[in-house]
Coordinates of N, CA and C in Angstrom, one line a residue:
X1 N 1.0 -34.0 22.2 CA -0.3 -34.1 21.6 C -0.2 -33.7 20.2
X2 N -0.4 -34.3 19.2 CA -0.9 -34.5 17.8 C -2.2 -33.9 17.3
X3 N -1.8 -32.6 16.9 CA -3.1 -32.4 16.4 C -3.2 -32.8 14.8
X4 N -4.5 -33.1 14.0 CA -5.2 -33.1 13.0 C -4.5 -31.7 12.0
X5 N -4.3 -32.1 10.9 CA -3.7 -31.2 9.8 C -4.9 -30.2 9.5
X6 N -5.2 -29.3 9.1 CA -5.9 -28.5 8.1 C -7.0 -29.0 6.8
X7 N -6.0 -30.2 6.6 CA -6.4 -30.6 5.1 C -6.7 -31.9 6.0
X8 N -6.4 -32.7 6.7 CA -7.2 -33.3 7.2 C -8.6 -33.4 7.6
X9 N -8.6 -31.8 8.4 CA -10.0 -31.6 9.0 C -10.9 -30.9 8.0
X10 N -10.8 -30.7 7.3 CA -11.3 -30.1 6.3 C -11.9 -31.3 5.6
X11 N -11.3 -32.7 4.9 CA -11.7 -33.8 4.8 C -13.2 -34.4 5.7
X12 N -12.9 -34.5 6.9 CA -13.9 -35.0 7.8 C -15.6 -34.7 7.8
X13 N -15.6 -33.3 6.7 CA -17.3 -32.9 6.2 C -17.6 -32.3 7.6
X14 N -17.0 -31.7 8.6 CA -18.3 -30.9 9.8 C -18.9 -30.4 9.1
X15 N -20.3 -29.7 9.3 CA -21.0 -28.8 9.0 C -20.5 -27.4 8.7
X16 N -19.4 -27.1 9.9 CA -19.0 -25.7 9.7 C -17.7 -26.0 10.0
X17 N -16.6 -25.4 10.3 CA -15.2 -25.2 10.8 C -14.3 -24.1 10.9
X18 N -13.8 -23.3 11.3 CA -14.0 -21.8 11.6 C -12.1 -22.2 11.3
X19 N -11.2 -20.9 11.8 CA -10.2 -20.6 11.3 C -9.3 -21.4 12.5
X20 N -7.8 -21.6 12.6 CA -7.2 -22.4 13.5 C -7.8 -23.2 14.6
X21 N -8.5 -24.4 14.1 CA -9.2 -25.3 14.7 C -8.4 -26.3 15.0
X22 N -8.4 -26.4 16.7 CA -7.2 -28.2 16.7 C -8.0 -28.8 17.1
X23 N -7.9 -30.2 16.4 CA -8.6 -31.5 17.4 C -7.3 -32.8 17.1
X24 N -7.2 -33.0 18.5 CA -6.2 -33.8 18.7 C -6.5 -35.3 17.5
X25 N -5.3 -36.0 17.2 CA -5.5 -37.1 16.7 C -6.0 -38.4 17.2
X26 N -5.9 -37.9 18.7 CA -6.9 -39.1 19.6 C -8.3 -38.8 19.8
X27 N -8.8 -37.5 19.8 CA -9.9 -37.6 19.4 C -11.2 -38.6 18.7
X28 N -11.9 -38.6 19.6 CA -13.4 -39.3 18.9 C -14.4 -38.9 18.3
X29 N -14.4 -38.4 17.3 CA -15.7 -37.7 16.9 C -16.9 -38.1 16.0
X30 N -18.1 -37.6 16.2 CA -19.1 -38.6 15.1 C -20.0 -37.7 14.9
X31 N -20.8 -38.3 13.3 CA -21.8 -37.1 13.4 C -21.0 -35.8 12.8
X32 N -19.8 -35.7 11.9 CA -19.3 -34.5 11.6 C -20.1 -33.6 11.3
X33 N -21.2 -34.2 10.1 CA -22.1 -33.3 9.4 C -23.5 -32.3 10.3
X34 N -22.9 -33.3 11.8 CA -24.0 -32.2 12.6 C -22.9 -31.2 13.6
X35 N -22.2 -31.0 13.2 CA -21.1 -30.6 14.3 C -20.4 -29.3 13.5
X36 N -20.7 -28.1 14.3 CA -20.1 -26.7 13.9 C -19.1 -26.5 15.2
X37 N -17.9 -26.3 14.6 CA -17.3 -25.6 15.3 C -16.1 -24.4 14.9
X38 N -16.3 -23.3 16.1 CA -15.5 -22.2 15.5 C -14.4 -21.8 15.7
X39 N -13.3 -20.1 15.3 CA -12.3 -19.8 15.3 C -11.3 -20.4 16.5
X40 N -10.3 -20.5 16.3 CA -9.6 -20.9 17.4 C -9.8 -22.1 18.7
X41 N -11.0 -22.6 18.5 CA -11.3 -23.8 19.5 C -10.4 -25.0 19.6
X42 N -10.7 -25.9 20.4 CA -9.5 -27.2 20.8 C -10.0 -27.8 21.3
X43 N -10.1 -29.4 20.6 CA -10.4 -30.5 21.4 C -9.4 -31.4 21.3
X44 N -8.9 -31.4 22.8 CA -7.8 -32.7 23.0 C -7.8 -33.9 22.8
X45 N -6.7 -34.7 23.3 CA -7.3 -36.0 23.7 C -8.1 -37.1 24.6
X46 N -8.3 -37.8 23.9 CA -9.5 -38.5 24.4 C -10.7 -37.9 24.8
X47 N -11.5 -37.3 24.0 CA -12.3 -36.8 24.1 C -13.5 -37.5 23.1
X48 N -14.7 -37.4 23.4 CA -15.2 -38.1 22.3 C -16.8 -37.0 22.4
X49 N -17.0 -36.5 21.3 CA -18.1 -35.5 20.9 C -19.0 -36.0 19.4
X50 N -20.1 -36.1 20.5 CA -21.0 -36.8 18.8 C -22.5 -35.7 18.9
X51 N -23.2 -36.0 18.4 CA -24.8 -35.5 17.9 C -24.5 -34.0 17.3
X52 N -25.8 -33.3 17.4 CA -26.0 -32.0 17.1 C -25.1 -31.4 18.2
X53 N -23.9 -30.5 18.1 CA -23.0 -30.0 18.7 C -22.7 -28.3 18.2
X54 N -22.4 -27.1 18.3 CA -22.6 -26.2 17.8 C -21.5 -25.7 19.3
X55 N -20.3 -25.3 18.6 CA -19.0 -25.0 19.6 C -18.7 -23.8 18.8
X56 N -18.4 -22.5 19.9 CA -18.4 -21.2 19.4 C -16.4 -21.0 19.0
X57 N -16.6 -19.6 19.6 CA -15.1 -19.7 19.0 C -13.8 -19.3 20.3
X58 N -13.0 -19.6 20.3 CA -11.8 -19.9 21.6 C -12.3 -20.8 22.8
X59 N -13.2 -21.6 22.3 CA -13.3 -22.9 23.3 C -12.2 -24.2 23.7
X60 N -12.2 -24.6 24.4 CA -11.2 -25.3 24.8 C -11.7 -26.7 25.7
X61 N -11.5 -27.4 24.7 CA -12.4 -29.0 25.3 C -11.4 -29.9 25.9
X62 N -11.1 -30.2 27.1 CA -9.6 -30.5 27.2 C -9.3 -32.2 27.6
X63 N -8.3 -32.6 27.7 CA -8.4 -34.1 27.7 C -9.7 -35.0 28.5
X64 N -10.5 -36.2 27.9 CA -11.0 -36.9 28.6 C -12.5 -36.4 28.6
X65 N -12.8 -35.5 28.1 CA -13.9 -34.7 28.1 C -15.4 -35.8 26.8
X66 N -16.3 -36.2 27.4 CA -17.3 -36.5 26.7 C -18.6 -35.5 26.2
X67 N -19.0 -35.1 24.8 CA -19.9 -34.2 24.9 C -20.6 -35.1 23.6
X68 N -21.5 -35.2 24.5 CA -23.0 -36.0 23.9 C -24.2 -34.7 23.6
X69 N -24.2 -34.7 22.4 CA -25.1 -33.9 21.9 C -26.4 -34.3 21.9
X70 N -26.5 -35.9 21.5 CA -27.8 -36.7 21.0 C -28.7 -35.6 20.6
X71 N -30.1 -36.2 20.0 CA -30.9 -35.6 19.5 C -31.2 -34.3 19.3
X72 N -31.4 -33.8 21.2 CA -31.1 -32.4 21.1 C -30.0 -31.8 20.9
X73 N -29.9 -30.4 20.4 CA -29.0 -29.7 20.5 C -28.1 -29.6 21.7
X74 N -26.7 -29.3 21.4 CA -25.9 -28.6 22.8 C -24.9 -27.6 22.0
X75 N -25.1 -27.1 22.9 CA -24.2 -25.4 22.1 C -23.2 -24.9 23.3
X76 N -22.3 -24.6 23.0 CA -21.1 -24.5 23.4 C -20.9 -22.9 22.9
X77 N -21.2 -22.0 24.2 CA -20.8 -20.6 23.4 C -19.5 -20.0 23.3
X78 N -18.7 -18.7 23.0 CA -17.6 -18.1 23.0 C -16.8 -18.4 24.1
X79 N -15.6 -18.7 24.0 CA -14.5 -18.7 25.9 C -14.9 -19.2 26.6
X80 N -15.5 -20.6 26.5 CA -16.1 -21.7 27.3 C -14.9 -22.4 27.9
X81 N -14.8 -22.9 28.6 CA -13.9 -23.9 29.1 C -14.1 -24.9 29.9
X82 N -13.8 -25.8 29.0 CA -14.4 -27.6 29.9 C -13.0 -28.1 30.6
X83 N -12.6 -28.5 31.8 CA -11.8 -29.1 32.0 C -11.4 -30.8 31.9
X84 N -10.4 -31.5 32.4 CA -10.2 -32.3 32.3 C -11.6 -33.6 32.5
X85 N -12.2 -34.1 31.9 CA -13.3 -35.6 32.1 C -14.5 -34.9 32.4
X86 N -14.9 -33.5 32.1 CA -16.4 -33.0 32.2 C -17.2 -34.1 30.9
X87 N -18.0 -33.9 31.9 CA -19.0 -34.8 31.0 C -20.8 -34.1 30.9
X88 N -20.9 -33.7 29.4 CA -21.8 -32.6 29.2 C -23.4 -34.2 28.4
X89 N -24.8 -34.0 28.9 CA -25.4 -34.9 28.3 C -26.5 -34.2 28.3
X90 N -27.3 -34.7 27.0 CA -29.0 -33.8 26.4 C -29.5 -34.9 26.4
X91 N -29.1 -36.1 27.0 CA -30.2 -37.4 26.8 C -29.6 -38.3 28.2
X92 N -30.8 -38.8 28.2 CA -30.5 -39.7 30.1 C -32.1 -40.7 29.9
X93 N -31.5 -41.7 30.4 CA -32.6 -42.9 30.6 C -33.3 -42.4 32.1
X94 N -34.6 -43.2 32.2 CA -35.5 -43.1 33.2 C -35.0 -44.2 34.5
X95 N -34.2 -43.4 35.2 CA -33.7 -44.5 36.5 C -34.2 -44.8 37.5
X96 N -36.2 -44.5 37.6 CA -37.1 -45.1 38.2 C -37.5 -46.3 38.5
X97 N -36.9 -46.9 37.2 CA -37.1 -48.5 37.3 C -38.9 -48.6 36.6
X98 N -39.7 -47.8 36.5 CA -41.2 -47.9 35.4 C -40.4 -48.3 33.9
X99 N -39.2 -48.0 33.3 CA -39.2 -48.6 31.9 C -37.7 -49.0 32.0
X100 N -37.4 -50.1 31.0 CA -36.2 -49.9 30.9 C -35.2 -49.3 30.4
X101 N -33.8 -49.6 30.6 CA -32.5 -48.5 29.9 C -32.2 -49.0 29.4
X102 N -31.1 -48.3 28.5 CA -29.9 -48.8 27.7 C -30.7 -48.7 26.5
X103 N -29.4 -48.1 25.3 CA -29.7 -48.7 24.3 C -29.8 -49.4 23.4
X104 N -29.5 -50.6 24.0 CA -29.7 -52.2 23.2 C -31.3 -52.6 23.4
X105 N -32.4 -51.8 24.6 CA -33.6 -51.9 24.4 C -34.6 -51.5 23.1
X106 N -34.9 -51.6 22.7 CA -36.3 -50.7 21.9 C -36.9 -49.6 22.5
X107 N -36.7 -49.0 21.9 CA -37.3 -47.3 21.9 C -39.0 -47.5 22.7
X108 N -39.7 -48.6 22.5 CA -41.5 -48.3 22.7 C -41.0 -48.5 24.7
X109 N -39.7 -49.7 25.1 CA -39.6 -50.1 26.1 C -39.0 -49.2 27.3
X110 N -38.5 -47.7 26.9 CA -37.8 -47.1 27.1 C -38.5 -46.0 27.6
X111 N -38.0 -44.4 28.4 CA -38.6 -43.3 28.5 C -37.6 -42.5 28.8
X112 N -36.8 -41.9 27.8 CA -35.5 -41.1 27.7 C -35.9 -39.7 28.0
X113 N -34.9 -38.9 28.4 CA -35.2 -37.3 28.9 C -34.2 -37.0 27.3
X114 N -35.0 -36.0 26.7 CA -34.2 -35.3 25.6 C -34.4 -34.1 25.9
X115 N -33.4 -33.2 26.2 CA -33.1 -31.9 26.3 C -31.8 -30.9 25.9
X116 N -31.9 -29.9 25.3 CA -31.0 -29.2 24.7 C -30.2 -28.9 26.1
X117 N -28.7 -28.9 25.7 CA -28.0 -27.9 26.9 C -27.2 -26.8 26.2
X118 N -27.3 -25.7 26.7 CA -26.5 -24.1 26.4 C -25.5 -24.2 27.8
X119 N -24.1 -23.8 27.2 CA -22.9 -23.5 27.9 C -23.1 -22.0 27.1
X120 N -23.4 -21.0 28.0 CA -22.9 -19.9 27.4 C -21.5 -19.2 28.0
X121 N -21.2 -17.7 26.9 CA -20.1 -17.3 27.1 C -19.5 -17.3 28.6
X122 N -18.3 -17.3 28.1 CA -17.0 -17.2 29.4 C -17.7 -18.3 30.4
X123 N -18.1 -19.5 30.2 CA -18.5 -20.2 31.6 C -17.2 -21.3 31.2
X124 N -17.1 -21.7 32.7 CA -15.8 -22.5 33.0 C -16.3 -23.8 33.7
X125 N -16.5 -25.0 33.6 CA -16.6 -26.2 34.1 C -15.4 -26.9 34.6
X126 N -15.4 -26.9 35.9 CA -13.8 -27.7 36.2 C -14.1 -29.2 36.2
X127 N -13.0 -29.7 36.3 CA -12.5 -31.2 36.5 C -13.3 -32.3 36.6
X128 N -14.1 -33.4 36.0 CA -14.7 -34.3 36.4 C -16.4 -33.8 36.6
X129 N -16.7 -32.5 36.2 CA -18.0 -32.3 36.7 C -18.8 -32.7 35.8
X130 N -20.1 -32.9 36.1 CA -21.1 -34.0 34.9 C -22.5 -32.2 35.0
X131 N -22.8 -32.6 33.4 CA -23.8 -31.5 33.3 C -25.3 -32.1 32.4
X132 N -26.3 -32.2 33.2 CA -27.6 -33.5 32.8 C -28.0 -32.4 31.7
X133 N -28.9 -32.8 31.5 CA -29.9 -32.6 29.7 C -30.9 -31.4 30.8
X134 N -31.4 -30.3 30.1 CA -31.8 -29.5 30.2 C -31.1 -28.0 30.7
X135 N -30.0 -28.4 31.2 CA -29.2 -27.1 31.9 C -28.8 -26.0 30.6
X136 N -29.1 -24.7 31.4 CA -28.2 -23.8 30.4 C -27.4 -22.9 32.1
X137 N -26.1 -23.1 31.5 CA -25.2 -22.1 32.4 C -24.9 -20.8 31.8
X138 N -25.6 -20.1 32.7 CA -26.1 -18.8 31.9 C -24.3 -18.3 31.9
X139 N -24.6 -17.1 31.0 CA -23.1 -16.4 30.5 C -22.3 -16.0 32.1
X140 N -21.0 -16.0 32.1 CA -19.7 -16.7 33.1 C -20.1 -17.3 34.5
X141 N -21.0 -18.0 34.2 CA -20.8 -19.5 35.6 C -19.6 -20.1 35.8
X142 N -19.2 -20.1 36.7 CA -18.1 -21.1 37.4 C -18.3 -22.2 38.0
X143 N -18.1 -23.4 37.4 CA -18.5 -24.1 38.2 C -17.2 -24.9 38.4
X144 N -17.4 -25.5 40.3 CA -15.9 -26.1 40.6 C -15.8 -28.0 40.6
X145 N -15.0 -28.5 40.3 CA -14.2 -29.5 40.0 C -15.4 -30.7 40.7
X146 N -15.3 -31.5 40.2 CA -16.3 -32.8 40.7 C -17.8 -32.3 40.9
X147 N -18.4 -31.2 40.6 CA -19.6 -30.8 40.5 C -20.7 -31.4 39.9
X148 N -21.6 -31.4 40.7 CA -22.8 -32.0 39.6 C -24.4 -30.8 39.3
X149 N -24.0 -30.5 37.6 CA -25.1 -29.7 37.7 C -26.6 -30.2 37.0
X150 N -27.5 -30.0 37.5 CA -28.7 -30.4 37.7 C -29.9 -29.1 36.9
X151 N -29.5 -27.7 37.0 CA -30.4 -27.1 37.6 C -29.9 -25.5 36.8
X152 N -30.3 -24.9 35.8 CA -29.6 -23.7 35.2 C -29.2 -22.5 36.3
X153 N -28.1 -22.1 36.1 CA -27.5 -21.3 36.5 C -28.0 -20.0 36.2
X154 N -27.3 -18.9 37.5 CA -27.1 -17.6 37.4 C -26.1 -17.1 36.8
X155 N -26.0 -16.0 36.2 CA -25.2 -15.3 35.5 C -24.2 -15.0 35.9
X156 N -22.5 -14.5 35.7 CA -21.8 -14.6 36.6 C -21.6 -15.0 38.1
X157 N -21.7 -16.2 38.3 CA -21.9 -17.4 39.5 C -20.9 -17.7 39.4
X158 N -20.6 -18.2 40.9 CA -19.7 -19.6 41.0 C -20.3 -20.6 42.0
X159 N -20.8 -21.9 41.3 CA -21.7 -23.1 41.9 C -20.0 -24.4 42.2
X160 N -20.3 -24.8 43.3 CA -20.2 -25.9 43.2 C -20.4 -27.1 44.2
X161 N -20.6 -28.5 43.9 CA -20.9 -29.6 44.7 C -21.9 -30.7 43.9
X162 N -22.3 -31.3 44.5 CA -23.5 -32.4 44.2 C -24.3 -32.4 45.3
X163 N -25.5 -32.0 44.4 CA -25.5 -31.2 43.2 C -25.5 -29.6 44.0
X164 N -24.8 -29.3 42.7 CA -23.9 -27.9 42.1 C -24.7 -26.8 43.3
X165 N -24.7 -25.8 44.2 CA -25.1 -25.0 44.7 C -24.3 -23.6 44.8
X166 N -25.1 -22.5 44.5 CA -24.1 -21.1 44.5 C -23.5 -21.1 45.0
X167 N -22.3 -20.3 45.2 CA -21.3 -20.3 46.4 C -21.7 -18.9 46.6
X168 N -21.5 -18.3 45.3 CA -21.3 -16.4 45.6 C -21.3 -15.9 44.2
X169 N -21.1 -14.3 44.2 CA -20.7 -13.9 42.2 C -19.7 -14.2 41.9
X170 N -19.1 -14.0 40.7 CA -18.4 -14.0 39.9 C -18.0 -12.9 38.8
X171 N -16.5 -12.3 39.1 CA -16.1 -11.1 38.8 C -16.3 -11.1 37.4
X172 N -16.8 -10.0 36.8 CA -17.2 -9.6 35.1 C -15.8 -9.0 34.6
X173 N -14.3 -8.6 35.1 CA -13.4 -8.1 34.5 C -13.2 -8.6 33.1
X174 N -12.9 -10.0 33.0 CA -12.6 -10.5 32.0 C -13.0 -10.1 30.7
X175 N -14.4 -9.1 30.7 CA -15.2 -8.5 29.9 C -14.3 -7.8 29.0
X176 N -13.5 -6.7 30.2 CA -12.4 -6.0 29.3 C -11.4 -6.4 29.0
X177 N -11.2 -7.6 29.5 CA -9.8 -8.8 28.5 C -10.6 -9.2 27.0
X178 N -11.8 -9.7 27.2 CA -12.1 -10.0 26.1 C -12.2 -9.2 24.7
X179 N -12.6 -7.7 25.2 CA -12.8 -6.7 24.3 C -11.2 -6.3 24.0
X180 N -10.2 -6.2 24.4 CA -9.2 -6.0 24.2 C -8.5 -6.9 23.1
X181 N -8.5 -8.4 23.7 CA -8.1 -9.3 22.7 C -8.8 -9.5 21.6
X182 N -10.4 -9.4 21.2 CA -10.7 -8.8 20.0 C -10.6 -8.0 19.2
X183 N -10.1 -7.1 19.8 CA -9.8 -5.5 19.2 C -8.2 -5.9 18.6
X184 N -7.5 -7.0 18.6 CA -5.8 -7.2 18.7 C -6.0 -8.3 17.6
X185 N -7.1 -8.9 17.7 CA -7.3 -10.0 16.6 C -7.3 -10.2 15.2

């Protein structure tokens, strides 16, 4: 994997860009000027991240991963971790069949859901799981692999299925890894 130079990414105009930032050269990204991202984060390849986007710092966006910001906001907090083809969305057409989709329609013909999504600290999204417009996964949710989340989370949780349902808690240790490796930083 190829990552993007320094002076490369620095070229591109994000809004913000924090200190050792990789984004792969296969990377898709749009919308720089609405897109903050911070210290030490990673977006692999094939990944493709557009709209208002706001990615904290030691995040890790990893191959195959789509994050659609659209209109609303999506924020991406501290030691997040998206795995392989999560697919994160703040905008969704009305699949009722009362208006139609897509956007090759006109906007008057249409009834779009626009909603911000919060990934807060230490949450982990595994493999393949999809996360709709309105969710916030409160600070360390777990959520497991092919999951579909629907519905904001509890706080140190581990959800998973379609759609996504608690399993049980989720251990807070990592607290003192984290305070440690900042204190080393």
């Amino acid at each position: 994997m190829a990552y993007l130079t320094d002076v490369e990414l620095k070229q591109l105009g994000f809004k913000y860009l924090g200190k050792n930032v990789k984004i792969s050269d296969k990377a898709s990204i749009y919308n720089y000027e609405l897109i903050e991202i911070g210290d030490n984060s990673r977006i692999d390849d094939f990944c493709v991240v557009s709209g208002e986007v706001r990615i904290g710092r030691n995040v890790h966006i990893t191959p195959q991963c789509l994050i659609a910001g659209g209109e609303p906001s999506l924020v991406i907090e501290d030691f997040v971790t998206l795995a392989y083809g999560v697919k994160v969305f703040t905008q969704s057409d009305d699949y009722s069949g009362l208006t139609m989709t897509n956007s090759t329609v006109p906007k008057c013909y249409r009834n779009e859901t626009k909603q911000s999504v919060i990934l807060k600290r230490h949450s982990i999204v595994g493999a393949g799981s999809i996360i709709l417009p309105g969710v916030v996964l409160n600070e360390g949710t777990s959520v497991g692999a092919n999951s579909l989340i629907l519905e904001t989370t509890e706080s140190w949780s581990i959800y998973a299925g379609s759609p996504a349902l608690k399993l049980r808690d989720r251990s807070k240790d990592m607290l003192q890894l984290e305070k440690k490796y900042l204190e080393e930083a």
